[in-house]
Short mmCIF file of C-alpha atoms and ligand atoms in Angstrom, two decimals:
data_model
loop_
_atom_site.label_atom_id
_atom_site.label_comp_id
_atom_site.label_asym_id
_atom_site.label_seq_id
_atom_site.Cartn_x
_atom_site.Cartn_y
_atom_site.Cartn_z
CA UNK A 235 21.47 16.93 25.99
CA UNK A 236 23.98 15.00 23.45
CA UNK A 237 21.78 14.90 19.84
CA UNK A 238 20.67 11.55 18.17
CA UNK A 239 23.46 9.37 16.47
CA UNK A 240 24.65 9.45 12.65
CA UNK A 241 24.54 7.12 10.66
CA UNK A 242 28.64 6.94 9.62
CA UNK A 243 28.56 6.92 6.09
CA UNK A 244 28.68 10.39 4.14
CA UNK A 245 25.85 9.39 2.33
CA UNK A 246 23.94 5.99 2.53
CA UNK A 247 21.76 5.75 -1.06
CA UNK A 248 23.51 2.86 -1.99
CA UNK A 249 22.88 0.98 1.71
CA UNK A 250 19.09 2.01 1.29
CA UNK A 251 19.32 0.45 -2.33
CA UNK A 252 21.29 -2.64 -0.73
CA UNK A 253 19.53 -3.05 2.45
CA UNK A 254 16.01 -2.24 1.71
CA UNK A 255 13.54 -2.77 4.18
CA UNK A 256 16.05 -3.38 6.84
CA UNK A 257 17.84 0.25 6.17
CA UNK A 258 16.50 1.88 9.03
CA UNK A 259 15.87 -1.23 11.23
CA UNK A 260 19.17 -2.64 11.11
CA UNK A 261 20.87 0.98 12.06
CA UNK A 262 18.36 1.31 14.47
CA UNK A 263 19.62 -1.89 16.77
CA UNK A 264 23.59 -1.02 15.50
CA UNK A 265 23.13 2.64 16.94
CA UNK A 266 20.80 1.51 19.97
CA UNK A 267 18.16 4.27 19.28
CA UNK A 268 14.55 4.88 17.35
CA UNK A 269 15.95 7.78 15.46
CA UNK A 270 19.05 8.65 13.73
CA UNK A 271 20.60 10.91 11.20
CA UNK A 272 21.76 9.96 7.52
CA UNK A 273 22.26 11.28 4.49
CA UNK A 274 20.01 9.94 1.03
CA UNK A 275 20.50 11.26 -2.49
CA UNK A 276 23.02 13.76 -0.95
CA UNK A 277 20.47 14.87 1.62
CA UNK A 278 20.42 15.34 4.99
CA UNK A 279 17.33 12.69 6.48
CA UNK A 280 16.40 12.05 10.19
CA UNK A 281 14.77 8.40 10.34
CA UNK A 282 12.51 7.16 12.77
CA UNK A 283 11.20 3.39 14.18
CA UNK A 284 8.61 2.51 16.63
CA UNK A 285 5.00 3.14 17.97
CA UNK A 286 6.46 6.36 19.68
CA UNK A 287 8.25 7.40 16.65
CA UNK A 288 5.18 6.78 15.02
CA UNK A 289 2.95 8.65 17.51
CA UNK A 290 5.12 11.80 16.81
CA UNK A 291 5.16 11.83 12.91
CA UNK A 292 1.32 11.46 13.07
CA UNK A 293 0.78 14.49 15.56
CA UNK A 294 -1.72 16.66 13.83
CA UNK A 295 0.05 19.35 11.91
CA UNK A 296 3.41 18.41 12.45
CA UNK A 297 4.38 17.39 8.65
CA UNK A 298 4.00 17.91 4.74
CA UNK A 299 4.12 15.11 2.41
CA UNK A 300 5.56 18.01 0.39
CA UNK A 301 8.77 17.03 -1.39
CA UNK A 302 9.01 14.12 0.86
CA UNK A 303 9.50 11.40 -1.38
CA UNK A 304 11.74 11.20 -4.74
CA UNK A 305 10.18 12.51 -7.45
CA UNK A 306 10.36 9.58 -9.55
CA UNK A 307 8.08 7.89 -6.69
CA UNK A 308 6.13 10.65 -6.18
CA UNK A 309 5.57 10.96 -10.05
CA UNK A 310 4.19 7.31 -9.79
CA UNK A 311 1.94 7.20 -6.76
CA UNK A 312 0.82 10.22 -5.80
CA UNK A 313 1.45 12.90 -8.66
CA UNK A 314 0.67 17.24 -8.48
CA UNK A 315 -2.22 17.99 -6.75
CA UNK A 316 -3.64 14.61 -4.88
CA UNK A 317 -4.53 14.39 -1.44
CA UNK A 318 -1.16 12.78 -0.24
CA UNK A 319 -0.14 16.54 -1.97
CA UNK A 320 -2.82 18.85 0.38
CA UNK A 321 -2.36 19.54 4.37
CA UNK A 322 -4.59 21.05 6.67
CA UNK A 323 -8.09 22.22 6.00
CA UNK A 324 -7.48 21.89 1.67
CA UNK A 325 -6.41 18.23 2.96
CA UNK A 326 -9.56 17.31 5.45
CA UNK A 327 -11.81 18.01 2.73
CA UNK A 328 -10.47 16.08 -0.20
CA UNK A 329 -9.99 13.02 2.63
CA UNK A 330 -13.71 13.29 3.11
CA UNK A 331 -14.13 12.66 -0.22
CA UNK A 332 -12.11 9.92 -0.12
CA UNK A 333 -13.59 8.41 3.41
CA UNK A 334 -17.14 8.67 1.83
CA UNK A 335 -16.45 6.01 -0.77
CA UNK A 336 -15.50 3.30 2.17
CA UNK A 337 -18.88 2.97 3.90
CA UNK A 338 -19.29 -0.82 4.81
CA UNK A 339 -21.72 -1.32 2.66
CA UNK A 340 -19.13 0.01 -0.18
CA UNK A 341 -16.22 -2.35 1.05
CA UNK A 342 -18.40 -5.09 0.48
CA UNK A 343 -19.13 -4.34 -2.62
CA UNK A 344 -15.50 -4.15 -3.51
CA UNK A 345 -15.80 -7.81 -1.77
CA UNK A 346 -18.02 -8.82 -3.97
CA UNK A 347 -16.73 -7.76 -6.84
CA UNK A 348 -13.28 -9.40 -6.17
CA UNK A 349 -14.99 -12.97 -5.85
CA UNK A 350 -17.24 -12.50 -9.00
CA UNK A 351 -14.35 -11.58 -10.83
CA UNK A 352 -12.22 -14.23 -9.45
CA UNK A 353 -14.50 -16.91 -10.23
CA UNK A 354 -14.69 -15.83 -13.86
CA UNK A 355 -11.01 -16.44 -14.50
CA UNK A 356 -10.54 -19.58 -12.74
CA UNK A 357 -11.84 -21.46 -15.78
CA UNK A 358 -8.69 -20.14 -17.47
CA UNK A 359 -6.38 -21.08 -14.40
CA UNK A 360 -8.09 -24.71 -15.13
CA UNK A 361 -6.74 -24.73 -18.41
CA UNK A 362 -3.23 -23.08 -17.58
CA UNK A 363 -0.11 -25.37 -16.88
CA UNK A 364 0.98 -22.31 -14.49
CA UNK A 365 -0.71 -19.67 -12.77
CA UNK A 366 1.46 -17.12 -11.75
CA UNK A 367 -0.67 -15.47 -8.62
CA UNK A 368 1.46 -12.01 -8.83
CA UNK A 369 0.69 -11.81 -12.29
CA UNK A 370 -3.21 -12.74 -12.21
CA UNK A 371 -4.69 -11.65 -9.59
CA UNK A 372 -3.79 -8.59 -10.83
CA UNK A 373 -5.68 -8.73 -14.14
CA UNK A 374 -8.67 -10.12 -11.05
CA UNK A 375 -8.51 -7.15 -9.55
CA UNK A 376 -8.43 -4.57 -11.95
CA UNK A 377 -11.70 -5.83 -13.16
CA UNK A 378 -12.98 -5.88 -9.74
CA UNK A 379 -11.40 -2.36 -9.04
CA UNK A 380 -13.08 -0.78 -12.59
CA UNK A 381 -16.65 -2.75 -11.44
CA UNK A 382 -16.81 -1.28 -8.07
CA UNK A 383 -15.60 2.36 -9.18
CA UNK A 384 -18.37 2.49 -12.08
CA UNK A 385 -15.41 2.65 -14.63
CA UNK A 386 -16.65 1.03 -17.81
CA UNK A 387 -13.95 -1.50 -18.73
CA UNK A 388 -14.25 -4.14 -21.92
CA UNK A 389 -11.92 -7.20 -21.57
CA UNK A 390 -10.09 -6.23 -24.52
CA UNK A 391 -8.72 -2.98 -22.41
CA UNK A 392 -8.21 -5.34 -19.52
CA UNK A 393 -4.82 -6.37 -20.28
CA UNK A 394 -3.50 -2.50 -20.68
CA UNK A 395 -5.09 -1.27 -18.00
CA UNK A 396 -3.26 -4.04 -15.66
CA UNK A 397 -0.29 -3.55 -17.00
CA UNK A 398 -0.31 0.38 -16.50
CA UNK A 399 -1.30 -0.02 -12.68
CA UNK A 400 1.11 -2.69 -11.91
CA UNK A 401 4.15 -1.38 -13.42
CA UNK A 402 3.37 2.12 -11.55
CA UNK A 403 3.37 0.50 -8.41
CA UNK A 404 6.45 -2.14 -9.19
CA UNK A 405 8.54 1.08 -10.38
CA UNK A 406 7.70 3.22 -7.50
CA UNK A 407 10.84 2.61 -5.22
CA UNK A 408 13.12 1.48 -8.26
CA UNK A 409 15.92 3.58 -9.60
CA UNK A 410 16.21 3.39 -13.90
CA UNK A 411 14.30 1.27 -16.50
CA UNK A 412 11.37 -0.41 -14.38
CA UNK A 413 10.51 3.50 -12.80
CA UNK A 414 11.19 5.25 -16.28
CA UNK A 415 8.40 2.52 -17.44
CA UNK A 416 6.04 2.98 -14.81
CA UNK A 417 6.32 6.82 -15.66
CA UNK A 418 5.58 6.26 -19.48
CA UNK A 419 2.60 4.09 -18.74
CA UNK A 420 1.41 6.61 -15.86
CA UNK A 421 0.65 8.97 -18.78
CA UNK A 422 -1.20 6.89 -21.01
CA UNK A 423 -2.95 5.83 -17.88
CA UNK A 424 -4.00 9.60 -16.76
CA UNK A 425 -5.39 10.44 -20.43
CA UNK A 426 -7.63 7.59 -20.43
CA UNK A 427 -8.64 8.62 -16.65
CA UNK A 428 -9.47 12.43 -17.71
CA UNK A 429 -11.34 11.14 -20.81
CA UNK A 430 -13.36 8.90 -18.00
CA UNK A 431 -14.07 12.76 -15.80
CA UNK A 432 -14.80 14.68 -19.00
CA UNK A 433 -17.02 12.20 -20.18
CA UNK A 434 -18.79 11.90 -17.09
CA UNK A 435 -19.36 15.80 -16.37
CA UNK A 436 -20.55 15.96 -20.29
CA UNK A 437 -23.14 13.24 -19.54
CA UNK A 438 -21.96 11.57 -22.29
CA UNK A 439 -21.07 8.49 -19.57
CA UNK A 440 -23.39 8.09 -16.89
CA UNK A 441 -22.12 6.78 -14.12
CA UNK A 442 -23.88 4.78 -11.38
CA UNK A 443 -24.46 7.14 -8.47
CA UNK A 444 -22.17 7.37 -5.93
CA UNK A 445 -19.50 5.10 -7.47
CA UNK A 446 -16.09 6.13 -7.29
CA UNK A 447 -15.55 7.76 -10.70
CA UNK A 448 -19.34 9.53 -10.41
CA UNK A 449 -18.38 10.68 -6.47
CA UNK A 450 -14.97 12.29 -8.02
CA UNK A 451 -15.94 13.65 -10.86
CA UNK A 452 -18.96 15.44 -9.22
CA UNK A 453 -16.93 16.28 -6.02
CA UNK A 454 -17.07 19.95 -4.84
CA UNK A 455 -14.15 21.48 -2.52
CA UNK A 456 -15.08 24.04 0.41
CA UNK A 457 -14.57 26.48 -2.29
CA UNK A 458 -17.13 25.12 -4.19
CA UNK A 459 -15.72 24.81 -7.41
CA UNK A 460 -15.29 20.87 -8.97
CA UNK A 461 -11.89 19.57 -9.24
CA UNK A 462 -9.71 20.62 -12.59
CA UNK A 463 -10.01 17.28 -14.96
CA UNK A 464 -6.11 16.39 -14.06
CA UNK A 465 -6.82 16.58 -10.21
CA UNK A 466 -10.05 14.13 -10.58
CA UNK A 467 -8.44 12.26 -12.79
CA UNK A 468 -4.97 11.56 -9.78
CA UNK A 469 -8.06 10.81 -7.38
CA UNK A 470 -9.62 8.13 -9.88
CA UNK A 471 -6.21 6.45 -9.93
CA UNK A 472 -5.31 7.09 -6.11
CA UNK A 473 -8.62 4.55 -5.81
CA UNK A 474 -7.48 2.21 -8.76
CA UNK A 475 -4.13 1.52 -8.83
CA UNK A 476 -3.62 0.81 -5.46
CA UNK A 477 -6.52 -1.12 -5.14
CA UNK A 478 -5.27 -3.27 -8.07
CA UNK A 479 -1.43 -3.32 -5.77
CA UNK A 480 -3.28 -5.08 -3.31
CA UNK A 481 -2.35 -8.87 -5.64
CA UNK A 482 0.89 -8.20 -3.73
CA UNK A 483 -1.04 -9.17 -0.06
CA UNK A 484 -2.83 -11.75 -2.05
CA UNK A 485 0.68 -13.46 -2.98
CA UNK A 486 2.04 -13.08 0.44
CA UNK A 487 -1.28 -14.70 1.50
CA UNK A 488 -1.13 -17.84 -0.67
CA UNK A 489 2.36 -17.81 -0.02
CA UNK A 490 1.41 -18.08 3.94
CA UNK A 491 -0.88 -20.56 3.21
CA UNK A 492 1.68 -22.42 1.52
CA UNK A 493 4.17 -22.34 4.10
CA UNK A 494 2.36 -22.13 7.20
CA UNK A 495 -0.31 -25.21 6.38
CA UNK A 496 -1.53 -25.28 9.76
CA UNK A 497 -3.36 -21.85 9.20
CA UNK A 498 -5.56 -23.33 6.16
CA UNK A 499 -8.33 -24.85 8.17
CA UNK A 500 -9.22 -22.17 10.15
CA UNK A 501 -8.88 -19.62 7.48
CA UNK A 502 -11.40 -21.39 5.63
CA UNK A 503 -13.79 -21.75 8.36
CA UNK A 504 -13.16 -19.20 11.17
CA UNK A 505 -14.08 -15.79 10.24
CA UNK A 506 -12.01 -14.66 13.22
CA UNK A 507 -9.05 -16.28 12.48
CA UNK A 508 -9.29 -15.37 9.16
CA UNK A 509 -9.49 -11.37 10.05
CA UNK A 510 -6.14 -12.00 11.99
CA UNK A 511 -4.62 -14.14 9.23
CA UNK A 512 -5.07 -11.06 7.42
CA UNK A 513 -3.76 -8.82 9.88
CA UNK A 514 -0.82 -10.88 10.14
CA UNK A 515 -0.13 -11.01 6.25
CA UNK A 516 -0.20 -7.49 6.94
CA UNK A 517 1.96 -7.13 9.42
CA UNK A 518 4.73 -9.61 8.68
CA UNK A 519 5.43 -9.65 4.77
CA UNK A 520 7.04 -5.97 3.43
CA UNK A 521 5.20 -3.36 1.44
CA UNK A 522 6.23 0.28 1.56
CA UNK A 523 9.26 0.02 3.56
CA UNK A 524 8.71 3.97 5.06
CA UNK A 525 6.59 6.85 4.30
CA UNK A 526 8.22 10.49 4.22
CA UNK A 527 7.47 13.81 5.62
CA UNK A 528 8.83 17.86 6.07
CA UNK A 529 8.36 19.38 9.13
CA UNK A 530 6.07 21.91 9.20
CA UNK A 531 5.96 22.79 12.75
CA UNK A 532 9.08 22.68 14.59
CA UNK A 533 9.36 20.42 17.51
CA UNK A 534 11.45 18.59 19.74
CA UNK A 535 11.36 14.70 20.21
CA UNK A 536 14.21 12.42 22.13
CA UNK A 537 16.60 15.54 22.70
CA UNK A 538 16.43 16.34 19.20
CA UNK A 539 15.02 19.52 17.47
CA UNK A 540 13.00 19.60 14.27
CA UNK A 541 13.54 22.09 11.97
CA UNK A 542 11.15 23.63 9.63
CA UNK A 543 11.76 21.57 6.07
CA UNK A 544 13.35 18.69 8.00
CA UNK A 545 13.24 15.67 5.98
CA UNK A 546 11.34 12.55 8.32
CA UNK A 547 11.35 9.15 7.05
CA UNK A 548 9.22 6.87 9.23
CA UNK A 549 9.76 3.09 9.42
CA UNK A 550 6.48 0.95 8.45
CA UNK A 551 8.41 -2.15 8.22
CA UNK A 552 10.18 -1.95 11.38
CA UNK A 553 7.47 -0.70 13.37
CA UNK A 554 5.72 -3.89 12.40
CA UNK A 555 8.52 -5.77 13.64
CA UNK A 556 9.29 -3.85 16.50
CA UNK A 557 9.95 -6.53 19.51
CA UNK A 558 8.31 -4.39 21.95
CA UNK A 559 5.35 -4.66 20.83
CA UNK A 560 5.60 -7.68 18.57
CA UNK A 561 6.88 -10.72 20.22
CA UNK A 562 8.99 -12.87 17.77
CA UNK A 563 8.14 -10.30 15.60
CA UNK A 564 9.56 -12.88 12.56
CA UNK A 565 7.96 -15.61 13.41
CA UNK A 566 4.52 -16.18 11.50
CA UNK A 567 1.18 -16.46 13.95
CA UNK A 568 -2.30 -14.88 13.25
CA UNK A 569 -3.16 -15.91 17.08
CA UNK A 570 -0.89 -12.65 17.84
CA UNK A 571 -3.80 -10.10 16.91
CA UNK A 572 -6.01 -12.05 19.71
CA UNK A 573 -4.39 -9.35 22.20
CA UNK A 574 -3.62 -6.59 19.90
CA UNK A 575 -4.56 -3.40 21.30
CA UNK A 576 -5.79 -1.63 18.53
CA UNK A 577 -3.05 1.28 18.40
CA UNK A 578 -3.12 3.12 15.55
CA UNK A 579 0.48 3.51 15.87
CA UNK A 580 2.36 0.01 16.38
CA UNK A 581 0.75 -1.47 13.31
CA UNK A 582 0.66 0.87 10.52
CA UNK A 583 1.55 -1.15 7.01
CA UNK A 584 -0.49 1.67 5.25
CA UNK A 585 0.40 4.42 7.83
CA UNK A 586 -1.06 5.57 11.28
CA UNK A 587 -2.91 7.47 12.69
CA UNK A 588 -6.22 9.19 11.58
CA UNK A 589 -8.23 8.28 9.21
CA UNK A 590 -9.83 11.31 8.46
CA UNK A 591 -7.77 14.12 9.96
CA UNK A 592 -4.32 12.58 8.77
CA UNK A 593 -2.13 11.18 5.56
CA UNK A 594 -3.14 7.51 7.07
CA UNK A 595 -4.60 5.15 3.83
CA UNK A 596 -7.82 5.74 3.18
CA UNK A 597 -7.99 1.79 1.64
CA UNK A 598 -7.21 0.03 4.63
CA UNK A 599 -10.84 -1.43 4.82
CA UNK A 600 -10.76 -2.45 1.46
CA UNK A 601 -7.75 -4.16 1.31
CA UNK A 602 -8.26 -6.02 4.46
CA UNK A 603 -11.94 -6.69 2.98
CA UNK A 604 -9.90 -8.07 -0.69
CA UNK A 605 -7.55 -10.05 1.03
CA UNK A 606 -9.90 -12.11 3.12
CA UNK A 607 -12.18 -12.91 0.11
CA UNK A 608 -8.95 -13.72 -1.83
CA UNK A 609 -8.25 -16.22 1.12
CA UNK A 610 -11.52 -17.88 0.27
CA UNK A 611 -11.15 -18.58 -2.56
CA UNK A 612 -8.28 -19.65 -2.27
CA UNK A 613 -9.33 -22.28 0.41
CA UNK A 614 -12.83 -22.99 -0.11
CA UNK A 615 -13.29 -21.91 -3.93
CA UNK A 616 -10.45 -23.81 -5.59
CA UNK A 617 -7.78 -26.66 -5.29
CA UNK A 618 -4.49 -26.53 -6.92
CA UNK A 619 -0.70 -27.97 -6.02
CA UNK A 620 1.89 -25.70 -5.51
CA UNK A 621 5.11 -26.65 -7.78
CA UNK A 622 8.52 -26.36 -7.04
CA UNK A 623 10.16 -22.91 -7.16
CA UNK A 624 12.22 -19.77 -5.82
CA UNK A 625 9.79 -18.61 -2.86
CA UNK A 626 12.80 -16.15 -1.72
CA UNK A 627 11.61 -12.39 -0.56
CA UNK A 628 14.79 -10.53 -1.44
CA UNK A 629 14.38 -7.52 1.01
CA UNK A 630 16.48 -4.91 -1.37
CA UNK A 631 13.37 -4.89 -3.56
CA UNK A 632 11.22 -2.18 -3.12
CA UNK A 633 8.94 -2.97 -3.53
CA UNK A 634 9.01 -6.92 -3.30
CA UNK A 635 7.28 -10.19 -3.79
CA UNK A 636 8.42 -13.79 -3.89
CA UNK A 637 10.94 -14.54 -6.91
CA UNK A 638 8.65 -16.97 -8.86
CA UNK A 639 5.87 -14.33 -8.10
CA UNK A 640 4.34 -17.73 -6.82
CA UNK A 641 2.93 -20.12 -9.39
CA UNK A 642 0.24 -22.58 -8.90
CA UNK A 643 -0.41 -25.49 -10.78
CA UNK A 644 -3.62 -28.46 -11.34
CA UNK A 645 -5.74 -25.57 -10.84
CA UNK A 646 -9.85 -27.06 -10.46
CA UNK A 647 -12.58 -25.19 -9.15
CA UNK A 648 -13.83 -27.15 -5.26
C1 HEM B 706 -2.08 6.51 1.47
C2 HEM B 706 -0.23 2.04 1.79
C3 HEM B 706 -4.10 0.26 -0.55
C4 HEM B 706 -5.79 4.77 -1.15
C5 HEM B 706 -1.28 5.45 1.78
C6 HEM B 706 -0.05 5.53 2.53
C7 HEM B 706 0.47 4.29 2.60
C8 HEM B 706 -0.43 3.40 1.93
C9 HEM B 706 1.79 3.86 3.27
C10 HEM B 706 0.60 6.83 3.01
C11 HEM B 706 0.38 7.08 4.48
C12 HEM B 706 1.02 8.38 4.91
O1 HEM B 706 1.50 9.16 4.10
O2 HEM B 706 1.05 8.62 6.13
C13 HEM B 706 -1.09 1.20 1.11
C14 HEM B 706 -0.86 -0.21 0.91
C15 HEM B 706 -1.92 -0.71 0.25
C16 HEM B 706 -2.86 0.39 0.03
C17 HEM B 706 0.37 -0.99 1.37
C18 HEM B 706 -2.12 -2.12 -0.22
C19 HEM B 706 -2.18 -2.37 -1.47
C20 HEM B 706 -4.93 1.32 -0.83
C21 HEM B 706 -6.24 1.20 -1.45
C22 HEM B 706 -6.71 2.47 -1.64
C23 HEM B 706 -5.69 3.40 -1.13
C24 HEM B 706 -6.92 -0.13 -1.77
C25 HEM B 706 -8.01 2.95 -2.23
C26 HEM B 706 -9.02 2.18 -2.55
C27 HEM B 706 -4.90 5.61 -0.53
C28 HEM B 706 -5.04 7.07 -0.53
C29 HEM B 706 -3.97 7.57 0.23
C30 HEM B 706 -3.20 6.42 0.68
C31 HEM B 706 -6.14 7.88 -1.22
C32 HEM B 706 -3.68 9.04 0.54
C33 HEM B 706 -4.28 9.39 1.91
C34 HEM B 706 -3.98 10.80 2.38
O3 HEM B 706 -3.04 11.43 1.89
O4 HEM B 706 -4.70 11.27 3.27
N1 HEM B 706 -1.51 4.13 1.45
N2 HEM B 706 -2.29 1.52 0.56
N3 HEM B 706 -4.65 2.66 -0.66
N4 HEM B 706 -3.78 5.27 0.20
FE1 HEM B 706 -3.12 3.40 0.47
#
């Protein structure tokens, strides 16, 4: 059986860097095929597209998250010893931990906490000439991220503490100065996070029972012992910063809004539409363009054979544009989730599969649950004009966000 196709070029770091999200879709239509090989960073890679593609990276046991993203990323989201870090058994029972925190009860909560914060600020967007959503709905959700987790936070620290999350998520897929910043800000960020465990296991901070920060700093592995203060303190921020990364859906969602006004109406008033508005802003504006994997267990998939160590890069983008399964996959319409079937493979902008058994987000309930309430207020809670600007999405940014970040202006509270 002849063996996938190859990408041409010796090595194709700079076409990732170029290209972006459409790296692995574009080669995926030029070569006619949902797999290929390249080379990144001077490394042989095999990528994959598609719900099938999909449905084999997410077969139980089958990959590592090992060493399967740069280490400058890794350094940024993930870090030594975090879930995304464990497999099997080791991996099940952190992920419980994890999975405990998102009862529905908890993600409306986190809800809740969005809108109260939310409503504090917009005073301050009343009296702003600009309001620069990608910028302050970040500050919105940190304090609603720091509420919900029991993490004591005075608006004084508020600023930092924004600042440290967003530019660890904004320097995640960047080469040089913006990742070399998120990494200096990480550590500042995972001191103040151990203080938080250390504090907590003293009793010198109580915090509100079964909160985030009290849940992981009391948390006991199948071995029984409690996690060492650096571990707890990766799992605090595994809950917080990419809780606070969610203000990049909220953008895309205003930015929908703003584009698409036909969508407002029912947003505002249809709590239907308004789950598949969300699913769409999911679905059709880019995040993580791929998530990587090792092979762990050889296997054999389209003619070609896995290798132990085998480095996997699935495509999240292009999965959610995949035209066999997405008709007019780049066309904007919430109405498309009206016949979604619910795979856990053709629509995975945080990952597929299993919650609990695999690497799949463990926020994905959350941030569905922040960006609807974002959506109200934005349509029931507030009016405001939307000035002239760069809206452009440059796909080579990884990850990405409008230009102008999207600025609103005439802010009043409805
Ligand atoms: C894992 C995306 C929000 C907690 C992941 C993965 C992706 C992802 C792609 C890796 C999946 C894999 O390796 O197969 C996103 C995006 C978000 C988001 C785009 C939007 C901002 C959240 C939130 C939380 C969270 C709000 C927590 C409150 C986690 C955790 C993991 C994870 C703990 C590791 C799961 C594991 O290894 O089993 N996320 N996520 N994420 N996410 Fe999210």
């Amino acid at each position: 059986m002849p063996d996938i196709p190859r990408d041409k070029s010796p090595d194709s770091t700079l076409s990732l860097l170029k290209e972006g999200y459409l790296f692995i879709p574009n080669r995926c239509r030029r070569l006619g095929s949902d797999i290929f090989r390249t080379r990144l960073m001077l490394r042989p890679a095999v990528c994959m597209s598609g719900p099938e593609a999909a449905r084999e990276f997410y077969s139980p046991g089958r990959f590592t998250r090992k060493q399967a993203v740069p280490k400058p990323t890794l350094m940024l989201l993930q870090d030594k010893g975090s879930v995304q870090t464990l497999d099997g058994e080791a991996h099940q029972d952190r992920k419980r931990m994890f999975m405990s925190l998102m009862t529905p009860d908890a993600v409306v909560r986190m809800g809740d906490a969005l809108e109260r914060a939310w409503r504090a600020r917009l005073p301050a967007w009343e009296g702003m000439d600009r309001v620069v959503l990608h910028d302050e709905v970040q500050g919105v959700l940190c304090r609603a991220a720091c509420d919900w987790a029991g993490v004591p936070l005075d608006d004084a620290e508020l600023p930092e503490r924004t600042r440290e999350f967003g530019a660890m998520v904004d320097g995640a897929g960047a080469v040089g100065p913006r990742n070399w910043r998120g990494l200096m800000l990480r550590r500042r960020t995972e001191k103040w996070a151990r203080d938080l465990v250390e504090r907590v296991r003293s009793g010198d901070l109580p915090a509100p029972p079964g909160t985030a920060l009290d849940v992981i700093a009391r948390f006991r592995g199948k071995d029984g012992g409690q996690l060492p203060p650096d571990a707890a303190a990766v799992e605090l921020l595994n809950i917080l910063r990419p809780t606070v990364a969610v203000h990049r859906f909220v953008t895309f969602a205003a930015l929908a809004l703003h584009q698409h006004p036909g969508t407002r109406g029912q947003a505002a008033e249809d709590d239907r539409y308004l789950e598949m508005f969300v699913q769409e802003v999911r679905r059709f504006y880019p995040f993580f363009p791929l998530v990587g994997g090792r092979v762990m267990e050889p296997f054999e998939w389209r003619g070609h054979r896995f290798g132990r160590n085998d480095w996997v890069l699935l495509d999240l983008y292009g999965t959610n544009h995949d035209p066999r399964t997405w008709k007019d996959p780049g066309r904007f319409d919430p109405e498309r989730f009206v016949g979604w079937d619910g795979s856990p493979f053709n629509f995975i902008p945080q990952g597929g599969g299993d919650f609990g058994r695999d690497h799949r987000c463990a926020g994905e309930w959350i941030t569905i649950e922040l960006i609807k309430r974002a959506v109200r207020m934005l349509t029931t809670a507030m009016r405001y004009d939307v000035p002239r600007q760069d809206l452009d999405v440059p796909m080579s940014r990884l990850p990405t966000m409008p230009n102008s970040g999207f600025a609103i202006a005439e802010v009043k509270a409805a």
